[in-house]
Short mmCIF file of C-alpha atoms in Angstrom, two decimals:
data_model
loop_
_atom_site.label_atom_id
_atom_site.label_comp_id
_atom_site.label_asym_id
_atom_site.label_seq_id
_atom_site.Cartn_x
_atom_site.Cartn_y
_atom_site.Cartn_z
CA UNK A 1 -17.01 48.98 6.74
CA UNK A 2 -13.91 51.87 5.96
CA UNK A 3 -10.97 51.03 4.57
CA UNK A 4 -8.30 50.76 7.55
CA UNK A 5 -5.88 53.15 8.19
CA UNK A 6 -3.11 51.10 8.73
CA UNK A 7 -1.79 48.29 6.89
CA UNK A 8 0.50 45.35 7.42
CA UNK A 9 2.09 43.83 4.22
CA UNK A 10 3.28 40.15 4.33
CA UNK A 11 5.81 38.78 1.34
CA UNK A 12 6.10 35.39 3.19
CA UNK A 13 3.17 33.13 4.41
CA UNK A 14 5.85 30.63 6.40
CA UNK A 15 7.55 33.57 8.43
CA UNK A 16 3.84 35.15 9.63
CA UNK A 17 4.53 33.81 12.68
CA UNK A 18 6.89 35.91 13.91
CA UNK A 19 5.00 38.81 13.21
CA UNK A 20 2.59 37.86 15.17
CA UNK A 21 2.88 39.37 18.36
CA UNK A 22 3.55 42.67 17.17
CA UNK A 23 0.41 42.46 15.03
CA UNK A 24 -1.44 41.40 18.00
CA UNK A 25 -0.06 44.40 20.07
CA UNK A 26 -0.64 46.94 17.53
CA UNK A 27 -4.69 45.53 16.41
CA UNK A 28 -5.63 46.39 20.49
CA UNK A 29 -4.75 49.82 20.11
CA UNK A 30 -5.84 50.58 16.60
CA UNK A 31 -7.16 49.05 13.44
CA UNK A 32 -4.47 47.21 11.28
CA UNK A 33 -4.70 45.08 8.08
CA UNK A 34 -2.75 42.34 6.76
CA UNK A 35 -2.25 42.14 3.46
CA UNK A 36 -0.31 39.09 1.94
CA UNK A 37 1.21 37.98 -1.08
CA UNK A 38 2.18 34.67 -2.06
CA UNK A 39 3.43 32.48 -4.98
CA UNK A 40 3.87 29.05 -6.18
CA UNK A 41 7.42 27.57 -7.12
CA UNK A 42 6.17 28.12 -10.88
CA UNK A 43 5.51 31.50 -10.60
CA UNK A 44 8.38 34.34 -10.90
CA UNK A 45 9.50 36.19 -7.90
CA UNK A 46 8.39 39.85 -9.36
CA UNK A 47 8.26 42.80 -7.04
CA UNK A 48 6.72 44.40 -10.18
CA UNK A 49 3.81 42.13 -9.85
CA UNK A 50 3.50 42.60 -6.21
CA UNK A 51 3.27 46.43 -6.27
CA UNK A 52 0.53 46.23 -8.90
CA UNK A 53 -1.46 43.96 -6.99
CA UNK A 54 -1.16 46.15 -3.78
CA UNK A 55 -1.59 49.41 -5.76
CA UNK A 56 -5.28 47.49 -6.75
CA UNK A 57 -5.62 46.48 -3.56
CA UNK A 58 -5.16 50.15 -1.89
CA UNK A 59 -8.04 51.25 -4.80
CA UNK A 60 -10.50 50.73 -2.45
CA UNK A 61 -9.47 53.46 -0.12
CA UNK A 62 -10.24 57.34 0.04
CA UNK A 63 -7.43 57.81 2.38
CA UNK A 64 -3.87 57.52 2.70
CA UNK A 65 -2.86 54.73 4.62
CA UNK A 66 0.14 53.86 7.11
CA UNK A 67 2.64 50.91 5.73
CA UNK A 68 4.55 48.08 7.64
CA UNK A 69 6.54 45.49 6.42
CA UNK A 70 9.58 43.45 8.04
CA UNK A 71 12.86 42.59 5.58
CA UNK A 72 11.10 42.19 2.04
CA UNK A 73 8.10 43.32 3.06
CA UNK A 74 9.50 46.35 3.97
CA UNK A 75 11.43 46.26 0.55
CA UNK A 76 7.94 46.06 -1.20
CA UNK A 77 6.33 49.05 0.96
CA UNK A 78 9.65 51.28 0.35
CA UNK A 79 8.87 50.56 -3.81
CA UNK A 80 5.46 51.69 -3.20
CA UNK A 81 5.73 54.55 -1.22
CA UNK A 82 8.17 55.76 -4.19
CA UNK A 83 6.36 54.92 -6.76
CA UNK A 84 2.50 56.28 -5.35
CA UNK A 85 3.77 58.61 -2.49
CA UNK A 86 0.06 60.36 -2.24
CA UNK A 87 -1.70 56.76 -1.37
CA UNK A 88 1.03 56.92 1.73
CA UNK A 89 0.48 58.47 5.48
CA UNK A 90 4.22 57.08 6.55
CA UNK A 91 5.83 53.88 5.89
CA UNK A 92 7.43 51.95 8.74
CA UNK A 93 10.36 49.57 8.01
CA UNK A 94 11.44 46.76 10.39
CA UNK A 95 15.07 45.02 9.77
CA UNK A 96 15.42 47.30 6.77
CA UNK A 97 18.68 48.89 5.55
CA UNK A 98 19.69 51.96 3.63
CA UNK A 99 20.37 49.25 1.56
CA UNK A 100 16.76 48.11 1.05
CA UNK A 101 17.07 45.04 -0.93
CA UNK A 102 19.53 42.63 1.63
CA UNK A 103 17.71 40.62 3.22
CA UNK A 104 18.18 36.87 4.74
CA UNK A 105 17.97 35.01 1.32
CA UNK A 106 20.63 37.74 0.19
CA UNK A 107 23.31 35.82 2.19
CA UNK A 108 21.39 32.51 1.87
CA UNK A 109 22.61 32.35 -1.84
CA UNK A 110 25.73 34.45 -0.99
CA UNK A 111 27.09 31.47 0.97
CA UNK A 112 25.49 29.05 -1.46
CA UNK A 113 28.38 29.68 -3.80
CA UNK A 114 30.90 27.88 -1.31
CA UNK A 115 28.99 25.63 1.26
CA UNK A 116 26.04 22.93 0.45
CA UNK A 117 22.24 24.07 0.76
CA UNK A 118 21.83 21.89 4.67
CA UNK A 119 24.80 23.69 5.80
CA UNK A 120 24.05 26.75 5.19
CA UNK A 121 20.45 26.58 5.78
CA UNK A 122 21.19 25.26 9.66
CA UNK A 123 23.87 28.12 9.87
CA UNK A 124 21.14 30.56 8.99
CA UNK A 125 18.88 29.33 11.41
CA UNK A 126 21.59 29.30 14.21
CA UNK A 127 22.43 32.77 12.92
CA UNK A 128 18.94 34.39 12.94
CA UNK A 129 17.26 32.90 16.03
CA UNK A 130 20.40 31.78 17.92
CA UNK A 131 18.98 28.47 19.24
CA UNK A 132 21.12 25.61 20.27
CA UNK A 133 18.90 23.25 20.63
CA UNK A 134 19.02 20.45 17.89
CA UNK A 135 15.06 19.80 17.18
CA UNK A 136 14.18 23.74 16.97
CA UNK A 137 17.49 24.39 14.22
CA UNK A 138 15.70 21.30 12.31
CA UNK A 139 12.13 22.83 12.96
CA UNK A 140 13.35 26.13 11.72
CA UNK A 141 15.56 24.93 8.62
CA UNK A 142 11.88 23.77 7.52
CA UNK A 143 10.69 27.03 7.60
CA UNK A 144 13.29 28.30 5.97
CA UNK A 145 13.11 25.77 2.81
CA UNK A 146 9.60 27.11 2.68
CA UNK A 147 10.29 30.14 2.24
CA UNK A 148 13.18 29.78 -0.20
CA UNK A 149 9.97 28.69 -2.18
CA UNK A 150 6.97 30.37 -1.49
CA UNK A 151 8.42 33.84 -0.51
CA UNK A 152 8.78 37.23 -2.48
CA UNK A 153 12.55 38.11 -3.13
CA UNK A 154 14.59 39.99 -5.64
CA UNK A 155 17.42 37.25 -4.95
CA UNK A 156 18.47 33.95 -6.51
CA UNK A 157 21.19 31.74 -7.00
CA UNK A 158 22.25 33.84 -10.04
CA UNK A 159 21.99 37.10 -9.40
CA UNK A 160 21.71 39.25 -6.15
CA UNK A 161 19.41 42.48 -6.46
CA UNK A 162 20.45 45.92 -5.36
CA UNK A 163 18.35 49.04 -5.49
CA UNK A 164 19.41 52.79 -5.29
CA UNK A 165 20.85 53.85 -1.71
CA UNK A 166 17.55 57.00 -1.40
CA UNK A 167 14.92 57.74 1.13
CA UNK A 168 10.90 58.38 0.34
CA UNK A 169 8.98 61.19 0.47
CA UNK A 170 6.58 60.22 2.81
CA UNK A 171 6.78 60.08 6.80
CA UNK A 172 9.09 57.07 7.34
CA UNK A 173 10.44 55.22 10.69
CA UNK A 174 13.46 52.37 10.41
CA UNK A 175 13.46 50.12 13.17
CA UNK A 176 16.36 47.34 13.86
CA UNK A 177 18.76 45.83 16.45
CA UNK A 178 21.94 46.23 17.04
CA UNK A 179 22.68 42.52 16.67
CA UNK A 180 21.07 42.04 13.79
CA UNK A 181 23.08 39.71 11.35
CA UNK A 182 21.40 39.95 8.21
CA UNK A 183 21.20 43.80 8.60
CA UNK A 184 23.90 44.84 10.48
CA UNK A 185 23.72 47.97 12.54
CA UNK A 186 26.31 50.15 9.79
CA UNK A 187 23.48 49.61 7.11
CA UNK A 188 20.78 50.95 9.29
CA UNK A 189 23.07 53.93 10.21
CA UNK A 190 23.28 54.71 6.91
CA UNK A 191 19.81 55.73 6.82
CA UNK A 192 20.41 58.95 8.90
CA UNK A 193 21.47 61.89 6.29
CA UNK A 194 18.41 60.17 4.32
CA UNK A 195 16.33 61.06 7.31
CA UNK A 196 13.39 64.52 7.34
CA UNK A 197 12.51 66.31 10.02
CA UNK A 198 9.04 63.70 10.80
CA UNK A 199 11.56 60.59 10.19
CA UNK A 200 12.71 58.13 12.95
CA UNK A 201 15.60 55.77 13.37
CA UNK A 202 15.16 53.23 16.51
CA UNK A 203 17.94 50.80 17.41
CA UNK A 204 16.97 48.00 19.96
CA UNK A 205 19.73 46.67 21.80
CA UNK A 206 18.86 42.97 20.87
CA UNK A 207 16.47 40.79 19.41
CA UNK A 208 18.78 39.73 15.74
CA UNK A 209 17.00 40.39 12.49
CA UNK A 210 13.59 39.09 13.89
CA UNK A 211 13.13 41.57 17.29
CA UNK A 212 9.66 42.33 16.35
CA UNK A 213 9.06 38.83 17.47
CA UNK A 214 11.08 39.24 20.72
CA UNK A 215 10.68 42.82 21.70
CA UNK A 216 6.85 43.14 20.47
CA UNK A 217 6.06 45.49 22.95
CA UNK A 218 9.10 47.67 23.11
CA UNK A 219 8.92 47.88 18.87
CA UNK A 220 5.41 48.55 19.17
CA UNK A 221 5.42 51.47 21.57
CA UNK A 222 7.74 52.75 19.72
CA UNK A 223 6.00 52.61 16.84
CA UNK A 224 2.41 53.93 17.76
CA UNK A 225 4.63 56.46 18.95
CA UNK A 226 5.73 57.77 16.19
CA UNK A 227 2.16 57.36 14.38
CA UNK A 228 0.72 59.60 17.08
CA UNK A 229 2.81 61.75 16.56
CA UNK A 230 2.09 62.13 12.78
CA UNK A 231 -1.24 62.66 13.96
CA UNK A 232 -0.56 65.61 15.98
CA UNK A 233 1.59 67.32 13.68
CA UNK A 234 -1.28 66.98 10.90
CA UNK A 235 -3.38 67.82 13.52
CA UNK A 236 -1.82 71.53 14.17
CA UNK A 237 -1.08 72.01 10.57
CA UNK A 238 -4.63 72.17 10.09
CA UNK A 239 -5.33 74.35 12.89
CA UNK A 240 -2.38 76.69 11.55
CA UNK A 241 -4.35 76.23 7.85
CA UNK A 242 -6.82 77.01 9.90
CA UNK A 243 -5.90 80.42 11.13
#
């Protein structure tokens, strides 16, 4: 069986589920991998750790592969593609800033410093899946506290990570929304003088931090889009190689 060429990273086992349907649109029209990391509430939270066991993981191929990843698993791909740039055919970053390392636990402990873990917890749920309804905030304030533990993130109470505003070398497309509240529509702005000629920036009008899970079909045309397109332009460099 060959090593697929595209591949799927996931940092946090309780938010799969809104990845889903994009996964499920993209695996009909070509063949995608999920790869996951996880941890226990004993082990550290290293990104370190997590591109070494990727970069073993990604031994087994002869080719270079396409990345996605939503918030930090996005983060984790953009680390990669830096650090091993030739394993890479483009990297594709959903709900991703120039400012690669904010994500939703970012303001989580932000607004830890002056409100109690319940509030702020149900005013991140209101705030990332605007829902009124009572049981569903409760529902997803569970999912949350999950992944407060079990998640990858270069955040904590004590300090809040930041990483070097700079693009990657490989082909890369940002997609967001416009309402986003956890990446606001400034930070993925940013990423245009950071942008090469093969690089894409798509803003969808709606959908908040998690439109992937809203807009699965709109972000994935847009998306096998732009990986056809790599195709064709390695296509006619070969035939200009070629000639």
């Amino acid at each position: 069986m060959s090593f697929p060429h595209y591949l799927w990273l996931n940092t946090s086992s309780s938010l799969r589920c809104f990845e889903q349907p994009l996964l499920n649109y993209l695996s009909k029209r070509v063949s995608i991998a999920r790869w996951e990391y996880s941890q226990t509430q004993d082990e550290a939270s290293s990104l370190d750790i997590a591109i070494e066991l990727l970069n073993d993981y990604l031994q087994k191929t002869t080719h270079p592969v396409h990345l996605i990843g939503h918030s930090t698993s996005g983060l984790l791909g953009f680390l990669y593609a830096r650090q091993y740039p030739e394993k890479i055919a483009s990297l594709t970053l959903l709900g991703v800033g120039a400012d690669v390392a904010i994500d939703w636990q970012f303001h989580y402990y932000t607004h830890l410093q002056a409100l109690n873990r319940k509030k702020v917890l149900h005013t991140m749920a209101y705030n990332l899946f605007g829902c009124y309804d009572d049981r569903t905030i409760e529902g997803l304030v569970k999912i949350l506290e999950k992944d407060l533990d079990s998640s990858l993130s270069p955040h904590s109470l004590w300090q809040r990570a930041n990483f070097p505003h700079n693009g990657v070398s490989v082909p890369l497309m940002v997609c967001g929304s416009l309402d986003d509240p956890i990446v606001e529509a400034t930070e993925l702005h940013k990423w245009q003088p950071l942008l090469k000629a093969s690089d894409r920036l798509h803003l969808h009008p709606d959908g908040g931090h998690f439109f992937h899970f809203f807009q699965s079909q709109q972000a994935g045309k847009r998306i096998l889009s732009f990986w056809q397109s790599l195709c064709l332009l390695n296509q006619m460099q070969v035939i200009v190689n070629k000639g």
